[in-house]
Amino acid sequence: MDSDHDIAQLTALLDELGYPVSVEKLQKRLKIIAHEPHYFTFVACDAQKVIGFMGCIKQYAWQYDGFLLRIEALIIKQEYRNQGLGHQFLSFMENFAHEHAIHQIILNSGNRPERQAAHAFYLQNGFSISSTGFSKKID
């Protein structure tokens, strides 16, 4: 993620996911994330084109012993979906988890109607529905 062009492609992907952001704001976020040792960003490219990315965090849990891996973002460019790339990302994360003694991968997925395909995808890849998430903006 060195060039403005790469970051611009990431902003387009985040927009597809429903989280629009400017190139400048994403650059700032990525600089902060790059200095966090438990944050990981993985990018899939086709030639010079960013076609998918996943951001995750390794964290320790209060509710049980051990680390978990929280997927914060996973997006595949629309025209590359249903070709196995999302499954490859999740398989990569499972291997990453095994290598780092992590025994659980968790994620949240929005409950908007357009996320139903993503929910089916996660279920098909061995995830189960285990909680309901809440959020509150603080101004």
PDB file of C-alpha atoms in Angstrom:
ATOM      1  CA  MET A   1       0.000   0.000   0.000  1.00  0.00           C
ATOM      2  CA  ASP A   2       2.659   2.440  -0.980  1.00  0.00           C
ATOM      3  CA  SER A   3       1.102   4.433  -3.762  1.00  0.00           C
ATOM      4  CA  ASP A   4      -1.827   6.805  -3.890  1.00  0.00           C
ATOM      5  CA  HIS A   5      -3.137   4.628  -6.723  1.00  0.00           C
ATOM      6  CA  ASP A   6      -3.231   1.547  -4.457  1.00  0.00           C
ATOM      7  CA  ILE A   7      -4.958   3.494  -1.699  1.00  0.00           C
ATOM      8  CA  ALA A   8      -7.468   4.923  -4.177  1.00  0.00           C
ATOM      9  CA  GLN A   9      -8.317   1.351  -5.188  1.00  0.00           C
ATOM     10  CA  LEU A  10      -8.780   0.419  -1.521  1.00  0.00           C
ATOM     11  CA  THR A  11     -11.136   3.369  -1.021  1.00  0.00           C
ATOM     12  CA  ALA A  12     -13.218   2.083  -3.938  1.00  0.00           C
ATOM     13  CA  LEU A  13     -13.406  -1.339  -2.280  1.00  0.00           C
ATOM     14  CA  LEU A  14     -14.449   0.171   1.050  1.00  0.00           C
ATOM     15  CA  ASP A  15     -17.128   2.111  -0.808  1.00  0.00           C
ATOM     16  CA  GLU A  16     -18.411  -1.191  -2.269  1.00  0.00           C
ATOM     17  CA  LEU A  17     -18.588  -2.516   1.292  1.00  0.00           C
ATOM     18  CA  GLY A  18     -20.691   0.502   2.308  1.00  0.00           C
ATOM     19  CA  TYR A  19     -17.973   2.517   4.056  1.00  0.00           C
ATOM     20  CA  PRO A  20     -17.042   5.462   1.827  1.00  0.00           C
ATOM     21  CA  VAL A  21     -13.783   7.205   2.722  1.00  0.00           C
ATOM     22  CA  SER A  22     -11.460   9.703   1.063  1.00  0.00           C
ATOM     23  CA  VAL A  23      -7.948   8.746  -0.030  1.00  0.00           C
ATOM     24  CA  GLU A  24      -6.522  11.189   2.527  1.00  0.00           C
ATOM     25  CA  LYS A  25      -8.476   9.714   5.440  1.00  0.00           C
ATOM     26  CA  LEU A  26      -7.602   6.158   4.457  1.00  0.00           C
ATOM     27  CA  GLN A  27      -3.915   7.091   4.191  1.00  0.00           C
ATOM     28  CA  LYS A  28      -4.050   8.377   7.778  1.00  0.00           C
ATOM     29  CA  ARG A  29      -5.821   5.229   8.972  1.00  0.00           C
ATOM     30  CA  LEU A  30      -3.326   2.943   7.238  1.00  0.00           C
ATOM     31  CA  LYS A  31      -0.370   4.805   8.762  1.00  0.00           C
ATOM     32  CA  ILE A  32      -1.799   4.263  12.240  1.00  0.00           C
ATOM     33  CA  ILE A  33      -2.656   0.613  11.534  1.00  0.00           C
ATOM     34  CA  ALA A  34       0.840  -0.030  10.143  1.00  0.00           C
ATOM     35  CA  HIS A  35       2.316   0.808  13.567  1.00  0.00           C
ATOM     36  CA  GLU A  36      -0.004  -1.510  15.483  1.00  0.00           C
ATOM     37  CA  PRO A  37       1.732  -4.903  15.891  1.00  0.00           C
ATOM     38  CA  HIS A  38      -1.498  -6.903  16.181  1.00  0.00           C
ATOM     39  CA  TYR A  39      -3.181  -5.376  13.114  1.00  0.00           C
ATOM     40  CA  PHE A  40      -2.769  -7.081   9.748  1.00  0.00           C
ATOM     41  CA  THR A  41      -3.788  -6.005   6.258  1.00  0.00           C
ATOM     42  CA  PHE A  42      -3.751  -8.509   3.401  1.00  0.00           C
ATOM     43  CA  VAL A  43      -4.306  -7.433  -0.202  1.00  0.00           C
ATOM     44  CA  ALA A  44      -5.115  -9.469  -3.320  1.00  0.00           C
ATOM     45  CA  CYS A  45      -4.033  -8.097  -6.681  1.00  0.00           C
ATOM     46  CA  ASP A  46      -4.554  -9.015 -10.309  1.00  0.00           C
ATOM     47  CA  ALA A  47      -1.528  -7.513 -12.067  1.00  0.00           C
ATOM     48  CA  GLN A  48      -1.469  -3.918 -10.748  1.00  0.00           C
ATOM     49  CA  LYS A  49      -5.145  -3.920  -9.778  1.00  0.00           C
ATOM     50  CA  VAL A  50      -6.271  -4.298  -6.142  1.00  0.00           C
ATOM     51  CA  ILE A  51      -9.150  -6.780  -6.262  1.00  0.00           C
ATOM     52  CA  GLY A  52      -9.645  -7.579  -2.593  1.00  0.00           C
ATOM     53  CA  PHE A  53      -8.391  -7.008   0.901  1.00  0.00           C
ATOM     54  CA  MET A  54      -8.840  -8.181   4.431  1.00  0.00           C
ATOM     55  CA  GLY A  55      -8.006  -6.406   7.670  1.00  0.00           C
ATOM     56  CA  CYS A  56      -7.820  -8.295  10.944  1.00  0.00           C
ATOM     57  CA  ILE A  57      -6.718  -7.906  14.549  1.00  0.00           C
ATOM     58  CA  LYS A  58      -5.108 -10.469  16.849  1.00  0.00           C
ATOM     59  CA  GLN A  59      -6.523  -9.962  20.331  1.00  0.00           C
ATOM     60  CA  TYR A  60      -6.733 -11.721  23.663  1.00  0.00           C
ATOM     61  CA  ALA A  61     -10.183 -12.619  24.946  1.00  0.00           C
ATOM     62  CA  TRP A  62     -11.717 -11.940  28.357  1.00  0.00           C
ATOM     63  CA  GLN A  63     -14.286 -14.687  28.048  1.00  0.00           C
ATOM     64  CA  TYR A  64     -11.875 -17.609  27.460  1.00  0.00           C
ATOM     65  CA  ASP A  65      -8.171 -18.415  27.371  1.00  0.00           C
ATOM     66  CA  GLY A  66      -6.247 -17.627  24.237  1.00  0.00           C
ATOM     67  CA  PHE A  67      -5.998 -15.268  21.340  1.00  0.00           C
ATOM     68  CA  LEU A  68      -8.623 -14.782  18.688  1.00  0.00           C
ATOM     69  CA  LEU A  69      -8.470 -13.211  15.273  1.00  0.00           C
ATOM     70  CA  ARG A  70     -11.126 -10.621  14.488  1.00  0.00           C
ATOM     71  CA  ILE A  71     -11.748  -9.929  10.813  1.00  0.00           C
ATOM     72  CA  GLU A  72     -12.606  -6.232  10.640  1.00  0.00           C
ATOM     73  CA  ALA A  73     -12.882  -5.936   6.867  1.00  0.00           C
ATOM     74  CA  LEU A  74     -13.146  -8.408   4.009  1.00  0.00           C
ATOM     75  CA  ILE A  75     -14.092  -7.250   0.543  1.00  0.00           C
ATOM     76  CA  ILE A  76     -13.671  -8.659  -2.938  1.00  0.00           C
ATOM     77  CA  LYS A  77     -14.189  -6.385  -5.937  1.00  0.00           C
ATOM     78  CA  GLN A  78     -17.640  -7.049  -7.403  1.00  0.00           C
ATOM     79  CA  GLU A  79     -16.459  -8.511 -10.720  1.00  0.00           C
ATOM     80  CA  TYR A  80     -14.110 -10.954  -8.932  1.00  0.00           C
ATOM     81  CA  ARG A  81     -16.706 -12.403  -6.563  1.00  0.00           C
ATOM     82  CA  ASN A  82     -17.841 -16.034  -6.759  1.00  0.00           C
ATOM     83  CA  GLN A  83     -14.454 -17.103  -8.127  1.00  0.00           C
ATOM     84  CA  GLY A  84     -13.018 -18.502  -4.887  1.00  0.00           C
ATOM     85  CA  LEU A  85     -10.972 -15.489  -3.772  1.00  0.00           C
ATOM     86  CA  GLY A  86     -12.976 -14.931  -0.578  1.00  0.00           C
ATOM     87  CA  HIS A  87     -12.566 -18.597   0.293  1.00  0.00           C
ATOM     88  CA  GLN A  88      -8.812 -18.278  -0.333  1.00  0.00           C
ATOM     89  CA  PHE A  89      -8.662 -15.302   2.043  1.00  0.00           C
ATOM     90  CA  LEU A  90     -10.449 -17.281   4.767  1.00  0.00           C
ATOM     91  CA  SER A  91      -8.237 -20.342   4.208  1.00  0.00           C
ATOM     92  CA  PHE A  92      -5.197 -18.091   4.457  1.00  0.00           C
ATOM     93  CA  MET A  93      -6.547 -16.723   7.756  1.00  0.00           C
ATOM     94  CA  GLU A  94      -7.115 -20.225   9.118  1.00  0.00           C
ATOM     95  CA  ASN A  95      -3.501 -21.126   8.313  1.00  0.00           C
ATOM     96  CA  PHE A  96      -2.336 -17.841   9.839  1.00  0.00           C
ATOM     97  CA  ALA A  97      -4.351 -18.659  12.977  1.00  0.00           C
ATOM     98  CA  HIS A  98      -2.804 -22.130  13.256  1.00  0.00           C
ATOM     99  CA  GLU A  99       0.709 -20.706  12.850  1.00  0.00           C
ATOM    100  CA  HIS A 100       0.073 -18.142  15.613  1.00  0.00           C
ATOM    101  CA  ALA A 101      -1.703 -20.449  18.108  1.00  0.00           C
ATOM    102  CA  ILE A 102      -5.029 -18.697  17.559  1.00  0.00           C
ATOM    103  CA  HIS A 103      -8.045 -20.923  18.085  1.00  0.00           C
ATOM    104  CA  GLN A 104     -10.940 -18.762  16.940  1.00  0.00           C
ATOM    105  CA  ILE A 105     -11.718 -16.363  14.102  1.00  0.00           C
ATOM    106  CA  ILE A 106     -14.632 -13.992  14.570  1.00  0.00           C
ATOM    107  CA  LEU A 107     -16.238 -11.257  12.504  1.00  0.00           C
ATOM    108  CA  ASN A 108     -19.281  -9.051  12.367  1.00  0.00           C
ATOM    109  CA  SER A 109     -21.296  -8.550   9.202  1.00  0.00           C
ATOM    110  CA  GLY A 110     -23.886  -5.830   8.825  1.00  0.00           C
ATOM    111  CA  ASN A 111     -27.546  -6.766   8.933  1.00  0.00           C
ATOM    112  CA  ARG A 112     -28.470  -4.728   5.858  1.00  0.00           C
ATOM    113  CA  PRO A 113     -30.308  -6.659   3.119  1.00  0.00           C
ATOM    114  CA  GLU A 114     -27.340  -6.320   0.744  1.00  0.00           C
ATOM    115  CA  ARG A 115     -25.195  -8.307   3.226  1.00  0.00           C
ATOM    116  CA  GLN A 116     -27.292 -11.492   2.948  1.00  0.00           C
ATOM    117  CA  ALA A 117     -24.955 -12.978   0.314  1.00  0.00           C
ATOM    118  CA  ALA A 118     -22.001 -12.333   2.644  1.00  0.00           C
ATOM    119  CA  HIS A 119     -23.838 -14.066   5.491  1.00  0.00           C
ATOM    120  CA  ALA A 120     -24.433 -17.120   3.301  1.00  0.00           C
ATOM    121  CA  PHE A 121     -20.761 -17.060   2.269  1.00  0.00           C
ATOM    122  CA  TYR A 122     -19.566 -17.109   5.890  1.00  0.00           C
ATOM    123  CA  LEU A 123     -21.949 -19.925   6.795  1.00  0.00           C
ATOM    124  CA  GLN A 124     -20.736 -21.941   3.772  1.00  0.00           C
ATOM    125  CA  ASN A 125     -17.171 -21.442   5.000  1.00  0.00           C
ATOM    126  CA  GLY A 126     -17.772 -22.938   8.438  1.00  0.00           C
ATOM    127  CA  PHE A 127     -18.693 -19.846  10.454  1.00  0.00           C
ATOM    128  CA  SER A 128     -21.754 -19.882  12.686  1.00  0.00           C
ATOM    129  CA  ILE A 129     -24.019 -17.097  13.859  1.00  0.00           C
ATOM    130  CA  SER A 130     -23.020 -16.550  17.466  1.00  0.00           C
ATOM    131  CA  SER A 131     -23.937 -13.039  18.551  1.00  0.00           C
ATOM    132  CA  THR A 132     -25.716  -9.807  17.792  1.00  0.00           C
ATOM    133  CA  GLY A 133     -23.568  -6.695  17.544  1.00  0.00           C
ATOM    134  CA  PHE A 134     -24.407  -3.203  18.717  1.00  0.00           C
ATOM    135  CA  SER A 135     -22.733   0.136  18.124  1.00  0.00           C
ATOM    136  CA  LYS A 136     -23.075   3.672  19.388  1.00  0.00           C
ATOM    137  CA  LYS A 137     -21.428   6.747  17.925  1.00  0.00           C
ATOM    138  CA  ILE A 138     -19.856   9.093  20.436  1.00  0.00           C
ATOM    139  CA  ASP A 139     -19.576  12.714  19.308  1.00  0.00           C
TER     140      ASP A 139
END
